[in-house]
Structure formats: C-alpha cells, structure tokens
Coordinates of C-alpha atoms in Angstrom, one line a residue:
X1186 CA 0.0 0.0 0.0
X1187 CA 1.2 3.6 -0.9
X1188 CA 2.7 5.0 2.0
X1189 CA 1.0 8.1 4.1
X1190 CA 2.5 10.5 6.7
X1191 CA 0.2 11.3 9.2
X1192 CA -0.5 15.5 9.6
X1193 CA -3.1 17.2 11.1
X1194 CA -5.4 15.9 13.7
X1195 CA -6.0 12.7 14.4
X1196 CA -8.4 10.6 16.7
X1197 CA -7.5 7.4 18.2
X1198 CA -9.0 4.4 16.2
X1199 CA -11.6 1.8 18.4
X1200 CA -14.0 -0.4 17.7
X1201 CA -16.6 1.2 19.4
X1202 CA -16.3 4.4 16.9
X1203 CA -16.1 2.3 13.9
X1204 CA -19.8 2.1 12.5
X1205 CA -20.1 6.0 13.4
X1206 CA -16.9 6.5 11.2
X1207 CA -17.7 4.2 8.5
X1208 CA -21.1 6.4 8.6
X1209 CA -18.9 9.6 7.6
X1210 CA -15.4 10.8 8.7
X1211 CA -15.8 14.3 9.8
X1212 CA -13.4 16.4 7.5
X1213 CA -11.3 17.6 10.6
X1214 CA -9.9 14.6 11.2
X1215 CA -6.6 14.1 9.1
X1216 CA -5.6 10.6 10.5
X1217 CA -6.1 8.0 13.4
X1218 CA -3.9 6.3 15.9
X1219 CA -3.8 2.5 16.6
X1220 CA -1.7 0.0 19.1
X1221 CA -0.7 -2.3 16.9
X1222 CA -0.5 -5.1 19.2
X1223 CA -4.8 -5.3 19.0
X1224 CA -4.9 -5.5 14.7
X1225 CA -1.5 -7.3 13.8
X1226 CA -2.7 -10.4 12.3
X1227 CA -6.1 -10.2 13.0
X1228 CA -8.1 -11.9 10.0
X1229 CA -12.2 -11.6 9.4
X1230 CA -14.2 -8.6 9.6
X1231 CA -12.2 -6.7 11.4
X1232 CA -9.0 -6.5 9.2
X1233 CA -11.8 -5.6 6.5
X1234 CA -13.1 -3.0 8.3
X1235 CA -9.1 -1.8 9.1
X1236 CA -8.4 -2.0 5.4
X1237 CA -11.3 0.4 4.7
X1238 CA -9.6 3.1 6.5
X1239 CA -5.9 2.4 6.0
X1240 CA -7.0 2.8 2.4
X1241 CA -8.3 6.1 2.8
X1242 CA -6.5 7.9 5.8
X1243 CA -3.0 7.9 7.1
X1244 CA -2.4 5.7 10.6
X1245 CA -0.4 6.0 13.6
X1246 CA 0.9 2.8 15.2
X1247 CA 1.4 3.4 19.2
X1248 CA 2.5 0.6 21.2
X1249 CA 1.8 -0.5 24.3
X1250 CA 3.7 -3.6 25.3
X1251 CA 7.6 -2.9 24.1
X1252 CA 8.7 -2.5 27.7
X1253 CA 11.7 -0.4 26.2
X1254 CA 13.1 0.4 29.8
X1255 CA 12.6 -3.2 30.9
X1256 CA 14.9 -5.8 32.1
X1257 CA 13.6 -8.7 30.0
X1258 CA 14.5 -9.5 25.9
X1259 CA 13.2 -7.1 23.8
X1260 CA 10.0 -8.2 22.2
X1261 CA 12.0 -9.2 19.0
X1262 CA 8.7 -11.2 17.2
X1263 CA 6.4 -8.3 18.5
X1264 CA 8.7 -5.7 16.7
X1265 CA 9.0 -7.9 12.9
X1266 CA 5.3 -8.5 13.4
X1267 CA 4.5 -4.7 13.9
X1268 CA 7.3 -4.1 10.9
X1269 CA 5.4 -5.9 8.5
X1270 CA 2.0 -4.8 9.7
X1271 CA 2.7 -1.1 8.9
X1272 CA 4.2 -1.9 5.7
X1273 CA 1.2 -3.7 4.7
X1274 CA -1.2 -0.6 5.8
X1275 CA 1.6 1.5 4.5
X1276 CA 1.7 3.3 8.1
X1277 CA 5.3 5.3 8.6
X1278 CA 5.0 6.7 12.3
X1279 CA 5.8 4.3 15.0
X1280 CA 5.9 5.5 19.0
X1281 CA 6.1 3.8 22.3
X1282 CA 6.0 4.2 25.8
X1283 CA 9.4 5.7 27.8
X1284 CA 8.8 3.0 30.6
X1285 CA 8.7 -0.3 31.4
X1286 CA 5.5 -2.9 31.3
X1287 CA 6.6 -6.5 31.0
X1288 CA 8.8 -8.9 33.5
X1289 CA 8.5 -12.4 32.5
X1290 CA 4.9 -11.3 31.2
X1291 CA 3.4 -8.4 30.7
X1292 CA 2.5 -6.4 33.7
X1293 CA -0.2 -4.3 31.8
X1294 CA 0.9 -1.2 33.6
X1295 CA 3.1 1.5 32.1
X1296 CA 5.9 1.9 35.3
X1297 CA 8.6 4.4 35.8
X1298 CA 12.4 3.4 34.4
X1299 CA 15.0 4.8 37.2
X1300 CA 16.5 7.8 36.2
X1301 CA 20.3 6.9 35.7
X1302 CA 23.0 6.9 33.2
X1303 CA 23.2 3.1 33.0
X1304 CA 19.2 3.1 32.3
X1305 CA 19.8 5.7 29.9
X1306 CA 22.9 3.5 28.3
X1307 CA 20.0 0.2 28.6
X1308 CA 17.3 2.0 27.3
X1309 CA 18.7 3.5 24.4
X1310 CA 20.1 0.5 23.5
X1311 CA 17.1 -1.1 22.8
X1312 CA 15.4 2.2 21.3
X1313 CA 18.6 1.8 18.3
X1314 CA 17.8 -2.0 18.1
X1315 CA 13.9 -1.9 17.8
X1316 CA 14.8 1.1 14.8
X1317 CA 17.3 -1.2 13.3
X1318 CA 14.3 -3.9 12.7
X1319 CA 11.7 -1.2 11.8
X1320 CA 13.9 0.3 9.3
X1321 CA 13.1 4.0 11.1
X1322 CA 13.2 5.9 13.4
X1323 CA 10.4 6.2 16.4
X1324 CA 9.0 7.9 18.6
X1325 CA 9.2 7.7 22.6
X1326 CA 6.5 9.8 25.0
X1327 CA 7.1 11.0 28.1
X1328 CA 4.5 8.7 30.2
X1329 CA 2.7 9.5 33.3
X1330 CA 3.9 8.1 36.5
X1331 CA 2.5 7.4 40.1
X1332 CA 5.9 6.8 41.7
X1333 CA 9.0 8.6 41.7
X1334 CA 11.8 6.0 40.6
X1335 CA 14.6 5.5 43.6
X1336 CA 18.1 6.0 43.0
X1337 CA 17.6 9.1 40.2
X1338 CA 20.6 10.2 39.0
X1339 CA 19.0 13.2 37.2
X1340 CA 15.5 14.5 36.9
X1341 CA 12.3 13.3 34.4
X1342 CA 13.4 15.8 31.7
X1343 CA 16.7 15.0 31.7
X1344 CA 16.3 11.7 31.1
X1345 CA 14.0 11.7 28.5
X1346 CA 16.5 14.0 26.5
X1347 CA 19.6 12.2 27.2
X1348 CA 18.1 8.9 26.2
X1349 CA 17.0 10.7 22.9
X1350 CA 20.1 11.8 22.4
X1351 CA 21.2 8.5 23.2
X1352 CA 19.1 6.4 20.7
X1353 CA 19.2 9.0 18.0
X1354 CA 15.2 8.5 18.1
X1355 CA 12.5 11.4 18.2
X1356 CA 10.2 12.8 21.0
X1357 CA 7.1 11.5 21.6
X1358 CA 5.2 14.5 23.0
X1359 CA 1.9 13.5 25.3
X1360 CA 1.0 16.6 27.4
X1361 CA -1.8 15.8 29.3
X1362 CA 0.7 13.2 30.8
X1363 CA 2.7 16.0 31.8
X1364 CA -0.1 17.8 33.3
X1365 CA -1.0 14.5 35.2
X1366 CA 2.7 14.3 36.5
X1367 CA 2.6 18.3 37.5
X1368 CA -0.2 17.9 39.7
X1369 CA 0.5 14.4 40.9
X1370 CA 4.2 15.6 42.3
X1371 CA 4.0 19.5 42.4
X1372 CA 5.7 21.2 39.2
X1373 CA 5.2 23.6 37.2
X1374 CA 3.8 22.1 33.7
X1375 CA 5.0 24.8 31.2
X1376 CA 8.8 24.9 32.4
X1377 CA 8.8 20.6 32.2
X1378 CA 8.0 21.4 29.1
X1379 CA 9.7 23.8 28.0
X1380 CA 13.0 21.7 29.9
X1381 CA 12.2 18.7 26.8
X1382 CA 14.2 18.4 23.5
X1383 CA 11.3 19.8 21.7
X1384 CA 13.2 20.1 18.8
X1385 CA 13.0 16.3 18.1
X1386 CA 9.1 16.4 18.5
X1387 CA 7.6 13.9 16.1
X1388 CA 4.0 13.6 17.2
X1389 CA 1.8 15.2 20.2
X1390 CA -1.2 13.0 22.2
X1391 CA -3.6 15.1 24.1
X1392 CA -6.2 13.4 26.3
X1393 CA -8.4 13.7 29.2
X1394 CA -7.8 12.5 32.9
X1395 CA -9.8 11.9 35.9
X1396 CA -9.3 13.3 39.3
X1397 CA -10.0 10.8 42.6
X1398 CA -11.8 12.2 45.8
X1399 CA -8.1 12.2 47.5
X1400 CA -6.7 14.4 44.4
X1401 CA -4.7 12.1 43.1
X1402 CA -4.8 12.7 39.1
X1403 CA -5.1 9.4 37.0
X1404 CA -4.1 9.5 33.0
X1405 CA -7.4 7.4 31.9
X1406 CA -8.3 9.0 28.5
X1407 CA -11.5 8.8 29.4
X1408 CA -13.1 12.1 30.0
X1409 CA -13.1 15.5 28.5
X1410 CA -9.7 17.9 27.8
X1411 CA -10.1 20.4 30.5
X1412 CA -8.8 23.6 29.8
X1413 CA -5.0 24.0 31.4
X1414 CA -4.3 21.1 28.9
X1415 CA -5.3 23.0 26.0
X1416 CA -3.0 25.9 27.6
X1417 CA -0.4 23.1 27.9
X1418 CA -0.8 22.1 24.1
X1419 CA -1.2 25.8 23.0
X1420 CA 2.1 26.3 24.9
X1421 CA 3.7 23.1 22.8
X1422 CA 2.7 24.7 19.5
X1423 CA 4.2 27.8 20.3
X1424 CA 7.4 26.1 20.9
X1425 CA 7.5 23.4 18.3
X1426 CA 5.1 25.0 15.7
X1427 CA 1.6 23.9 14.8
X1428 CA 2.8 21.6 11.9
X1429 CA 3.3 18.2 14.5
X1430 CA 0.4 15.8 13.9
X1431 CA -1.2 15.6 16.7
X1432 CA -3.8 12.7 18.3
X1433 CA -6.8 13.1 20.9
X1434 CA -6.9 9.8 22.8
X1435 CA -10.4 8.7 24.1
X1436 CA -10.4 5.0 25.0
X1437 CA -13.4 4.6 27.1
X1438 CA -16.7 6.4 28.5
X1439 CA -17.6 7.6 24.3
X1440 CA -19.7 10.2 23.5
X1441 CA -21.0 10.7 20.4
X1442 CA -18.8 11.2 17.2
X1443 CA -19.6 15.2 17.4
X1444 CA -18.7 15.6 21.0
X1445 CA -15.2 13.8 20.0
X1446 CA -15.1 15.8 16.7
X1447 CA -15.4 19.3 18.7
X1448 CA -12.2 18.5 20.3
X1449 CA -10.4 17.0 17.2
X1450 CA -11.6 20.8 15.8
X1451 CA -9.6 22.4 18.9
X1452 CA -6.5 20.8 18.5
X1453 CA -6.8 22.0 14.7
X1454 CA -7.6 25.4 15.8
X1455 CA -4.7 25.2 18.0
X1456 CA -2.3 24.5 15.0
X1457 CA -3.7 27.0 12.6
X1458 CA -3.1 29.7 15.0
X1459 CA 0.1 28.5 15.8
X1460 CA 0.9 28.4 11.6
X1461 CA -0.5 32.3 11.3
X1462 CA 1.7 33.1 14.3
X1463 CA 4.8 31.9 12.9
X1464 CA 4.2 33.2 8.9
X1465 CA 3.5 36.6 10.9

C-alpha cells in the first residue's frame, strides 16, 4: 500500500467508533492512531473493516507492550510482526511508551524506568535496536507516572533527552501526561516542558484525565480535555510549531462522534493559530 505521513489531527482508532466512522469521517480529522499489538494479524471482519480506513486515511501505530526500559529481551517477534504490519497498511509513524511494562509477562501497567545513566545507556540501547528492525526511526512519549523511581541520577526531563540523544530517536510529546505528573508531584507544567528536546518532536497526544476524591490525578483517556491542557498544548505549538500531527486519545466512557469531533476541531484550531503566528 502507498505509503501516508500522518499531519493534522487525528483521533484514536476503536472499535466502538467504527460504524459512526464508517457512517462519515468528519473532514477535521486528518488521521487515526492505533496500538498495533490489538490489529497485527487479526483476520475476518475486522481486518476488512481496518483496510477500509488504512486505504483512505494515514495511521499511527502506538505501542503499548515494548517495555523499552525493561529488564527482560526485547520483544523481538512483536517488533517484525509490527514491521510488517505497517508496511502492509503503508503506516510510517511508529511510537512507544518511555517505561517499562513486562517482566516475564506483561504487567499491563506503564511503570517508571530509574533515572540513571546506565538506564539511559539500557534504554537507548534497545530504542537503536527496535529502529534497526523497523527500518526507522520512532518515537518515545514521556508517560505518566505514580511513583517517583529510587536512585535518580537526574531528573524526568533530563532523562527523556539524554536517552533521545542517546538512541538517536525522536520525542514522543503527550502533554496531558505531563499535566498529570505536574499535579500528581507538584511542578510547574510549562517549564517541564519547556526543559524537553522539543526540537525532536515527532508527534503530540492530548487526552483527558480523571481526578480521585483524594486528588490524586489518574491518566485514563476517558473524560473530556479540561482547559489548562489545551493551555499546555497551545504552549507546545508555540514552541514546536503547529505543523506536528497531533492525536486526541479517548479510549473509554464515548460520547457521540460530534462531541469527540469538537475537540479534534480544537487541536486543529490550536495548529492553525500556531501556523498564522509563525508566517507573521
């Protein structure tokens, strides 16, 4: 299939929005995001129903199962399998999780790596070798955490750029997850951000979160953006420009395709501003 770069705004791809979709795609969205590891190989209706779209829009793959920072084998089979997959779909953006998430099985949480130069060394390591099998460069976002990692050598920002400066690989920007982390350990948002190596900025998630009686801040993707995310993205764009495709993640509690769209049209209205700013 002929390749496509994703641009724009995109909307994460479910099953629960497909017959909506297949109904009409709203013209503002520009592309969709999948995890590979739930449409690799699967046959039947449902690759149809893939095909339908990968034929018509651009696609995202975003893992969730690498474990890039853990201490087992790389997933060597998972990383062929997604190699093929997106050249079949012809899908060129591949990102994953900064974290770890498997032992001898997968652990189906997304857990802190400890911030020191031989994790950074480890990490990266793996990074180069899952882009030698891809044949390209990825992607790795900053992920929200619950625990701070013992033994840090340096803080969160730091790693994440000396690990990309490591690896060689590109920056994964998710900004509600920074937001989550902000309020969860008591930083200020904008200046984490603004501490990243922004300049290797490949693709930007923005989500909703929920909030527990106790305060604690939980990354679910399953609510509405509130509004100092929006100032968080609006903040990105300035930096990085409004040209960075950009995904809104919803992966539970769906409102109707509109409600979803209106947001999709935010993040686009986010970009163009950014685009009129800069040609100023």
């Amino acid at each position: 299939m002929h390749a496509r770069s994703p641009h724009g705004a995109g909307l994460g791809f479910r099953r629960e929005l497909i017959a909506p979709l297949q109904a009409g795609v709203p013209a503002v969205i520009d592309f969709f995001e999948l995890a590979p590891e739930n449409w690799a190989g699967m046959g039947g209706r449902s690759a149809r129903q893939l095909r339908a779209f990968t034929e018509r829009y651009p696609f995202v793959c975003h893992g969730l199962s690498l474990s890039l920072g853990g201490s087992g084998p790389l997933d060597e089979a998972l990383l062929y399998r997604i190699r093929d997959f997106m050249r079949e779909h012809g899908m060129t953006l591949y990102t994953e999780h900064l974290s770890w998430c498997a032992d001898d099985r997968q652990l189906y949480d997304l857990l802190p790596i400890p911030q020191t130069e031989a994790a950074v060394r480890w990490t990266a390591e793996r990074i180069r070798r899952a882009q030698d099998i891809l044949g390209r460069r990825i992607g790795i976002e900053n992920a929200s955490t619950y625990v701070e990692p013992p033994g840090a050598e340096m803080n969160a920002a730091e790693f994440i750029g000396a690990v990309v400066e490591a690896a060689d690989c590109l920056l994964h920007l998710d900004v509600n997850n920074i937001y989550v982390n902000s309020r969860n350990f008591g930083f200020d948002a904008h200046a984490f951000l603004a501490a990243l190596p922004l300049a290797r900025t490949c693709y930007v998630h923005v989500a909703g979160h929920y909030v527990e009686p106790d305060g604690l801040v939980i990354d679910t993707h399953g609510a509405p953006v509130i509004d100092p995310v929006w100032a968080l993205l609006a903040d990105a764009y300035a930096r990085i420009g409004g040209e960075v495709p950009t995904c809104l993640e919803r992966d539970f509690n769906f409102p109707d395709l509109a409600a979803l769209t209106a947001e999709v049209d935010t993040i686009a209205g986010l970009q163009a501003a950014a685009k009129q700013r800069k040609a100023a």
